CSV table of C-alpha atoms in Angstrom, one decimal:
chain,number,residue,atom,x,y,z
A,531,MET,CA,2.6,-24.3,66.1
A,532,ALA,CA,1.9,-22.9,69.6
A,533,LEU,CA,4.3,-21.4,72.1
A,534,PRO,CA,2.9,-21.6,75.8
A,535,VAL,CA,2.1,-18.3,77.4
A,536,LEU,CA,4.8,-18.9,80.0
A,537,LEU,CA,7.5,-18.7,77.3
A,538,ARG,CA,5.9,-16.3,74.8
A,539,ASP,CA,7.0,-13.1,76.6
A,540,ASN,CA,9.9,-14.3,78.7
A,541,LEU,CA,12.6,-15.4,76.2
A,542,SER,CA,15.2,-13.3,74.7
A,543,ILE,CA,15.8,-15.9,72.0
A,544,PRO,CA,13.8,-19.2,71.4
A,545,VAL,CA,16.2,-21.5,73.2
A,546,VAL,CA,16.0,-23.9,76.1
A,547,GLY,CA,19.2,-24.8,77.7
A,548,ALA,CA,19.2,-28.6,77.9
A,549,PRO,CA,19.6,-30.4,81.3
A,550,LEU,CA,23.1,-31.9,81.5
A,551,PHE,CA,23.9,-34.8,83.8
A,552,ILE,CA,26.5,-33.6,86.4
A,553,VAL,CA,27.2,-30.4,84.4
A,554,SER,CA,24.0,-28.4,85.1
A,555,ASN,CA,23.8,-26.7,88.5
A,556,PRO,CA,22.1,-23.7,90.1
A,557,ASP,CA,24.9,-21.3,88.9
A,558,LEU,CA,24.4,-22.2,85.3
A,559,VAL,CA,20.6,-22.4,85.4
A,560,ILE,CA,20.3,-19.0,87.1
A,561,GLU,CA,22.6,-17.3,84.6
A,562,GLN,CA,20.7,-18.9,81.7
A,563,CYS,CA,17.3,-17.7,82.9
A,564,LYS,CA,18.6,-14.2,83.7
A,565,ALA,CA,19.9,-14.1,80.1
A,566,GLY,CA,16.5,-15.0,78.8
A,567,ILE,CA,16.6,-18.6,77.9
A,568,VAL,CA,15.2,-21.5,79.9
A,569,GLY,CA,17.7,-23.1,82.2
A,570,ALA,CA,17.3,-26.7,83.2
A,571,PHE,CA,19.0,-29.3,85.3
A,572,PRO,CA,18.3,-33.0,86.0
A,573,ALA,CA,16.8,-33.6,89.5
A,574,LEU,CA,19.4,-36.4,89.9
A,575,ASN,CA,22.3,-33.9,89.8
A,576,ALA,CA,21.2,-32.8,93.3
A,577,ARG,CA,22.8,-35.5,95.5
A,578,PRO,CA,21.8,-36.6,98.1
A,579,LYS,CA,18.2,-36.1,97.5
A,580,GLU,CA,17.9,-33.6,100.2
A,581,VAL,CA,20.1,-31.2,98.1
A,582,LEU,CA,17.3,-30.8,95.7
A,583,GLU,CA,15.2,-28.7,98.0
A,584,GLU,CA,18.3,-26.4,98.6
A,585,TRP,CA,18.7,-26.0,94.9
A,586,LEU,CA,15.0,-25.2,94.3
A,587,LYS,CA,15.0,-22.7,97.1
A,588,ARG,CA,18.0,-20.9,95.8
A,589,ILE,CA,16.9,-20.8,92.1
A,590,THR,CA,13.3,-19.7,92.8
A,591,GLY,CA,14.5,-17.1,95.3
A,592,GLU,CA,17.3,-15.6,93.2
A,593,LEU,CA,15.2,-15.4,90.0
A,594,ALA,CA,12.4,-13.7,91.9
A,595,GLU,CA,14.8,-11.3,93.3
A,596,TYR,CA,16.3,-10.5,89.9
A,597,LYS,CA,13.0,-10.0,88.2
A,598,ALA,CA,11.9,-7.7,91.0
A,599,LYS,CA,15.0,-5.5,90.5
A,600,HIS,CA,14.9,-5.7,86.6
A,601,PRO,CA,11.2,-5.6,85.6
A,602,ASP,CA,12.0,-4.5,82.1
A,603,ARG,CA,14.2,-7.6,81.3
A,604,LYS,CA,13.1,-10.9,80.0
A,605,VAL,CA,13.8,-13.6,82.6
A,606,ALA,CA,12.9,-17.1,81.5
A,607,PRO,CA,11.4,-19.8,83.7
A,608,PHE,CA,13.5,-22.8,84.8
A,609,ALA,CA,12.9,-26.5,84.3
A,610,VAL,CA,13.7,-29.7,86.2
A,611,ASN,CA,14.5,-32.9,84.3
A,612,GLN,CA,12.9,-36.1,85.6
A,613,ILE,CA,14.2,-39.5,84.6
A,614,VAL,CA,11.2,-41.8,84.3
A,615,HIS,CA,12.6,-45.1,84.9
A,616,GLY,CA,12.3,-48.0,87.4
A,617,SER,CA,15.9,-47.6,88.5
A,618,ASN,CA,15.2,-44.0,89.6
A,619,ASP,CA,14.0,-44.8,93.2
A,620,ARG,CA,13.7,-41.1,94.1
A,621,LEU,CA,11.4,-40.1,91.3
A,622,GLN,CA,8.3,-39.6,93.4
A,623,HIS,CA,10.3,-37.6,96.1
A,624,ASP,CA,11.6,-35.3,93.2
A,625,ILE,CA,8.1,-34.9,91.8
A,626,ASP,CA,6.7,-33.9,95.1
A,627,LEU,CA,9.4,-31.3,95.7
A,628,CYS,CA,8.8,-29.8,92.2
A,629,GLU,CA,5.1,-29.5,93.1
A,630,LYS,CA,6.0,-28.0,96.5
A,631,TYR,CA,8.1,-25.3,94.9
A,632,LYS,CA,5.9,-24.9,91.9
A,633,VAL,CA,8.6,-25.5,89.4
A,634,PRO,CA,7.4,-24.0,86.1
A,635,ILE,CA,8.6,-26.6,83.7
A,636,GLN,CA,9.4,-30.2,84.0
A,637,ILE,CA,11.3,-32.2,81.3
A,638,THR,CA,10.7,-35.9,81.3
A,639,SER,CA,13.0,-38.6,79.8
A,640,LEU,CA,12.7,-42.2,78.9
A,641,ARG,CA,9.3,-43.7,79.8
A,642,ALA,CA,5.9,-42.2,79.5
A,643,PRO,CA,5.5,-39.4,82.2
A,644,ASP,CA,1.9,-40.1,83.5
A,645,ASP,CA,2.8,-39.5,87.1
A,646,VAL,CA,4.7,-36.3,86.4
A,647,VAL,CA,1.9,-35.0,84.3
A,648,LYS,CA,-0.6,-35.8,87.0
A,649,SER,CA,1.3,-33.8,89.6
A,650,ALA,CA,2.2,-31.0,87.1
A,651,LYS,CA,-1.5,-30.4,86.2
A,652,ARG,CA,-2.3,-29.8,89.8
A,653,TYR,CA,-0.4,-26.6,89.9
A,654,GLY,CA,-0.1,-25.5,86.3
A,655,CYS,CA,3.4,-26.8,85.4
A,656,LEU,CA,4.3,-27.4,81.8
A,657,VAL,CA,5.7,-30.9,80.9
A,658,PHE,CA,8.0,-31.5,77.9
A,659,HIS,CA,9.0,-35.0,77.0
A,660,ASP,CA,12.1,-36.3,75.3
A,661,VAL,CA,11.4,-38.5,72.2
A,662,THR,CA,13.4,-39.9,69.4
A,663,ASN,CA,10.7,-41.4,67.2
A,664,VAL,CA,7.0,-41.1,66.4
A,665,VAL,CA,5.9,-44.0,68.5
A,666,HIS,CA,7.3,-42.4,71.6
A,667,ALA,CA,5.9,-39.0,70.5
A,668,LYS,CA,2.3,-40.4,70.3
A,669,ARG,CA,2.6,-42.2,73.7
A,670,ALA,CA,3.8,-39.0,75.4
A,671,LEU,CA,1.0,-37.1,73.9
A,672,GLN,CA,-1.5,-39.7,75.3
A,673,ALA,CA,0.0,-39.0,78.7
A,674,GLY,CA,-1.0,-35.3,78.3
A,675,VAL,CA,2.4,-33.5,77.9
A,676,ASP,CA,2.5,-29.9,76.8
A,677,GLY,CA,5.3,-30.2,74.3
A,678,LEU,CA,7.7,-32.7,72.7
A,679,ILE,CA,11.5,-32.5,72.6
A,680,LEU,CA,12.7,-34.2,69.4
A,681,VAL,CA,16.1,-35.5,70.2
A,682,CYS,CA,17.5,-36.1,66.8
A,683,SER,CA,20.8,-37.4,65.3
A,684,GLY,CA,23.9,-35.6,66.5
A,685,ALA,CA,22.4,-34.5,69.9
A,686,GLY,CA,24.7,-34.8,72.9
A,687,GLY,CA,24.1,-37.6,75.5
A,688,HIS,CA,21.1,-39.7,74.9
A,689,ALA,CA,20.1,-39.3,71.3
A,690,GLY,CA,18.1,-40.7,68.4
A,691,ARG,CA,19.1,-41.7,64.9
A,692,LEU,CA,16.7,-39.6,62.9
A,693,SER,CA,17.5,-36.5,61.0
A,694,PRO,CA,15.5,-33.4,62.1
A,695,PHE,CA,14.5,-33.0,58.5
A,696,ALA,CA,12.8,-36.5,58.8
A,697,LEU,CA,11.4,-36.4,62.4
A,698,VAL,CA,10.0,-32.8,62.7
A,699,PRO,CA,7.8,-32.9,59.6
A,700,GLU,CA,6.5,-36.4,60.4
A,701,VAL,CA,5.6,-35.3,64.0
A,702,ARG,CA,4.0,-32.2,62.5
A,703,GLN,CA,1.6,-34.4,60.5
A,704,PHE,CA,-0.3,-35.2,63.7
A,705,TYR,CA,0.8,-32.5,66.2
A,706,ASP,CA,0.6,-28.8,66.0
A,707,GLY,CA,1.7,-28.1,69.6
A,708,CYS,CA,5.0,-26.9,71.1
A,709,LEU,CA,8.1,-28.7,69.5
A,710,LEU,CA,11.6,-28.3,70.8
A,711,LEU,CA,14.5,-29.5,68.6
A,712,SER,CA,17.8,-31.0,69.8
A,713,GLY,CA,20.8,-32.0,67.7
A,714,SER,CA,24.0,-30.2,67.2
A,715,ILE,CA,22.6,-26.7,67.7
A,716,ALA,CA,25.5,-24.5,68.9
A,717,ASN,CA,25.0,-21.2,67.1
A,718,GLY,CA,22.2,-18.8,66.4
A,719,ALA,CA,21.8,-19.7,62.7
A,720,SER,CA,21.0,-23.2,63.8
A,721,VAL,CA,18.4,-21.8,66.2
A,722,LEU,CA,16.7,-20.1,63.2
A,723,ALA,CA,17.0,-23.4,61.2
A,724,ALA,CA,15.2,-25.3,63.9
A,725,GLN,CA,12.3,-22.8,63.5
A,726,ALA,CA,12.5,-23.1,59.7
A,727,VAL,CA,12.1,-26.9,59.7
A,728,GLY,CA,9.0,-26.6,62.0
A,729,ALA,CA,10.2,-26.5,65.6
A,730,ASP,CA,9.2,-23.7,68.1
A,731,LEU,CA,12.3,-23.8,70.3
A,732,ALA,CA,15.9,-24.9,70.0
A,733,TYR,CA,17.3,-27.2,72.7
A,734,VAL,CA,21.0,-26.4,73.3
A,735,GLY,CA,23.2,-28.5,75.5
A,736,THR,CA,26.8,-29.0,74.6
A,737,ARG,CA,27.5,-25.4,74.0
A,738,PHE,CA,26.8,-24.7,77.7
A,739,THR,CA,29.0,-27.6,78.9
A,740,ALA,CA,31.9,-25.3,77.9
A,741,SER,CA,30.8,-22.4,79.9
A,742,LYS,CA,32.2,-20.7,83.0
A,743,GLU,CA,29.4,-21.8,85.2
A,744,ALA,CA,29.1,-25.4,84.2
A,745,ASN,CA,30.0,-28.1,86.7
A,746,ALA,CA,32.2,-29.8,84.1
A,747,THR,CA,36.0,-30.5,84.7
A,748,ASP,CA,38.5,-28.3,82.9
A,749,GLY,CA,39.4,-31.5,81.0
A,750,ASN,CA,35.9,-32.0,79.8
A,751,LYS,CA,35.6,-28.3,78.7
A,752,GLN,CA,38.9,-28.5,76.9
A,753,CYS,CA,38.0,-31.8,75.2
A,754,ILE,CA,34.9,-30.1,73.7
A,755,ILE,CA,36.9,-27.1,72.6
A,756,GLU,CA,39.5,-29.3,70.8
A,757,SER,CA,37.2,-32.0,69.3
A,758,SER,CA,35.5,-32.1,66.0
A,759,GLY,CA,32.1,-33.6,65.1
A,760,GLU,CA,33.7,-36.7,63.7
A,761,GLU,CA,35.1,-37.4,67.1
A,762,ILE,CA,31.7,-38.2,68.6
A,763,VAL,CA,30.9,-41.9,69.3
A,764,TYR,CA,27.3,-43.2,69.3
A,765,THR,CA,26.8,-46.1,71.6
A,766,ASN,CA,24.5,-47.7,74.2
A,767,LEU,CA,27.3,-49.2,76.3
A,768,PHE,CA,27.5,-46.9,79.1
A,769,THR,CA,23.8,-46.5,80.2
A,770,GLY,CA,21.9,-48.9,78.0
A,771,VAL,CA,20.4,-46.2,76.0
A,772,HIS,CA,22.1,-45.0,72.8
A,773,GLY,CA,23.9,-41.7,73.2
A,774,ASN,CA,26.7,-39.5,71.8
A,775,TYR,CA,30.1,-39.3,73.7
A,776,LEU,CA,33.4,-37.7,73.2
A,777,LYS,CA,35.8,-40.1,71.6
A,778,ARG,CA,38.8,-39.0,73.6
A,779,SER,CA,37.1,-39.6,77.0
A,780,ILE,CA,36.3,-43.2,75.9
A,781,ALA,CA,39.9,-43.7,75.0
A,782,ALA,CA,41.2,-42.1,78.2
A,783,ALA,CA,39.0,-44.6,80.1
A,784,GLY,CA,41.0,-47.5,78.6
A,785,LEU,CA,38.4,-48.5,76.0
A,786,ASP,CA,38.6,-48.8,72.3
A,787,PRO,CA,36.1,-46.2,70.9
A,788,ASP,CA,36.2,-47.9,67.6
A,789,ASP,CA,35.3,-51.3,68.9
A,790,LEU,CA,32.8,-51.0,71.7
A,791,PRO,CA,30.4,-53.9,72.6
A,792,VAL,CA,26.6,-53.5,72.6
A,793,ALA,CA,25.2,-53.1,76.1
A,794,ASP,CA,22.6,-55.3,77.7
A,795,LYS,CA,19.5,-53.1,77.8
A,796,SER,CA,17.9,-55.1,80.7
A,797,LYS,CA,20.8,-53.9,83.0
A,798,MET,CA,20.1,-50.2,82.4
A,799,ASN,CA,20.5,-48.6,85.8
A,800,PHE,CA,20.6,-44.8,86.4
A,801,GLY,CA,21.8,-45.6,90.0
A,802,SER,CA,24.8,-47.7,89.2
A,803,GLY,CA,26.0,-46.0,86.1
A,804,GLY,CA,25.3,-48.5,83.5
A,805,ASN,CA,27.1,-51.5,82.0
A,806,THR,CA,30.7,-50.8,82.7
A,807,LYS,CA,33.0,-49.9,85.6
A,808,VAL,CA,33.5,-46.4,84.2
A,809,LYS,CA,30.6,-44.2,84.6
A,810,ALA,CA,28.8,-42.2,81.9
A,811,TRP,CA,28.9,-38.4,82.5
A,812,ARG,CA,31.7,-38.6,85.1
A,813,ASP,CA,34.3,-40.6,83.2
A,814,ILE,CA,32.7,-40.7,79.7
A,815,TRP,CA,31.6,-37.3,78.6
A,816,GLY,CA,28.4,-36.8,76.6
A,817,ALA,CA,28.6,-34.3,73.8
A,818,GLY,CA,26.9,-33.6,70.5
A,819,GLN,CA,28.3,-33.4,67.0
A,820,GLY,CA,28.2,-29.6,67.2
A,821,VAL,CA,31.5,-29.5,69.2
A,822,GLY,CA,33.3,-28.4,66.1
A,823,GLN,CA,31.7,-25.0,66.4
A,824,ILE,CA,32.9,-24.5,70.1
A,825,PHE,CA,36.2,-22.7,70.7
A,826,ASP,CA,36.0,-21.3,74.2
A,827,ALA,CA,34.2,-21.6,77.6
A,828,PRO,CA,32.8,-18.1,78.4
A,829,PRO,CA,30.1,-17.2,80.9
A,830,ALA,CA,26.6,-18.4,80.0
A,831,ALA,CA,25.3,-14.9,79.6
A,832,GLU,CA,27.9,-14.2,76.9
A,833,ILE,CA,27.0,-17.5,75.1
A,834,VAL,CA,23.3,-16.4,75.1
A,835,ALA,CA,24.2,-12.9,73.8
A,836,ARG,CA,26.2,-14.5,70.9
A,837,LEU,CA,23.4,-16.9,70.1
A,838,LYS,CA,21.0,-13.9,70.0
A,839,ALA,CA,23.3,-11.9,67.7
A,840,GLU,CA,24.0,-14.8,65.4
A,841,TYR,CA,20.2,-15.6,65.3
A,842,GLU,CA,19.4,-12.0,64.3
A,843,ALA,CA,22.2,-11.8,61.8
A,844,ALA,CA,21.2,-15.0,60.2
A,845,ARG,CA,17.5,-13.9,60.0
A,846,ALA,CA,18.5,-10.6,58.4
A,847,ALA,CA,20.7,-12.3,55.9
A,848,LEU,CA,18.0,-14.7,54.9
A,849,PHE,CA,15.4,-11.9,54.3
A,850,ALA,CA,18.0,-10.1,52.3
A,851,GLY,CA,18.6,-13.1,50.1
A,852,GLU,CA,22.2,-13.4,51.2
A,853,THR,CA,24.2,-16.3,52.4
A,854,VAL,CA,23.5,-17.0,56.1
A,855,PRO,CA,26.5,-16.7,58.4
A,856,THR,CA,26.7,-19.5,60.8
A,857,SER,CA,28.7,-17.5,63.3
A,858,LEU,CA,29.6,-14.0,64.2
A,859,LYS,CA,33.2,-14.8,63.4
A,860,GLN,CA,32.2,-15.8,59.9
A,861,ALA,CA,30.0,-12.7,59.6
A,862,ALA,CA,32.9,-10.5,60.5
A,863,GLU,CA,35.1,-12.1,57.9
């Protein structure tokens, strides 16, 4: 298992903040990086496409300034998520801008990221690719990616069906490089568990949807706070790709969350919003099964501080042969 040099000395905890459609913005990304975890956003969140350059200027500038003022602190690099799909007609534009601003990490989703990798290698960018199974993992490695993000059962938004206890060991049979694990990770003990099962980094998304900086509506944040893991619905209706969504948001859109039709994959379109009049991410809120562990929406820096404290408490308990607390609240009790 190998952590890239870029990440080895710049993380306060082995966590990457997952890119969240609509939700991730410069405010959130900057605060995540300043707190010592990788902050990421989908390029498509910057609309119209000219806004992406404004975001890249701001993020690179503010992080450089912060590092100069605080040379003793761990400041993580940021990442941009690229949707590699035929319906994303601005992909090349976004790739070119990332190269212009020397974005340190690009996260790719859906199809094999050959063009992204080609651009990234010209300036030393790391490329991590989302996968849900072994077939896709091997194809991504053929493209030359620097790491794999294993999106397992329970992850928010687009997600796979496999347990991390199945997928991580299977991928480790043929790959000893950098692995990120996604799926219901909302506390520091789960970050430690991700490492224990064989991953290098935990990929945390939904926990940051419920944060002060996130570009999520108050209703979205409150729905996460009030929901439990069993209120997550797994369906491909909204984008053509299977994903996990908040049951209450589906019902609020006038649909029956317990009787959803199957989508036509051939109509998958990230420009139009999918297979229904309601739009994923805006009307239908993606979230993982870890929602039952989220009770507030504090600043991102506070969330990272909690994750770090929980991670260290869990590691200490494990080494001492004690029951591992899953949260600081449980540890205090």
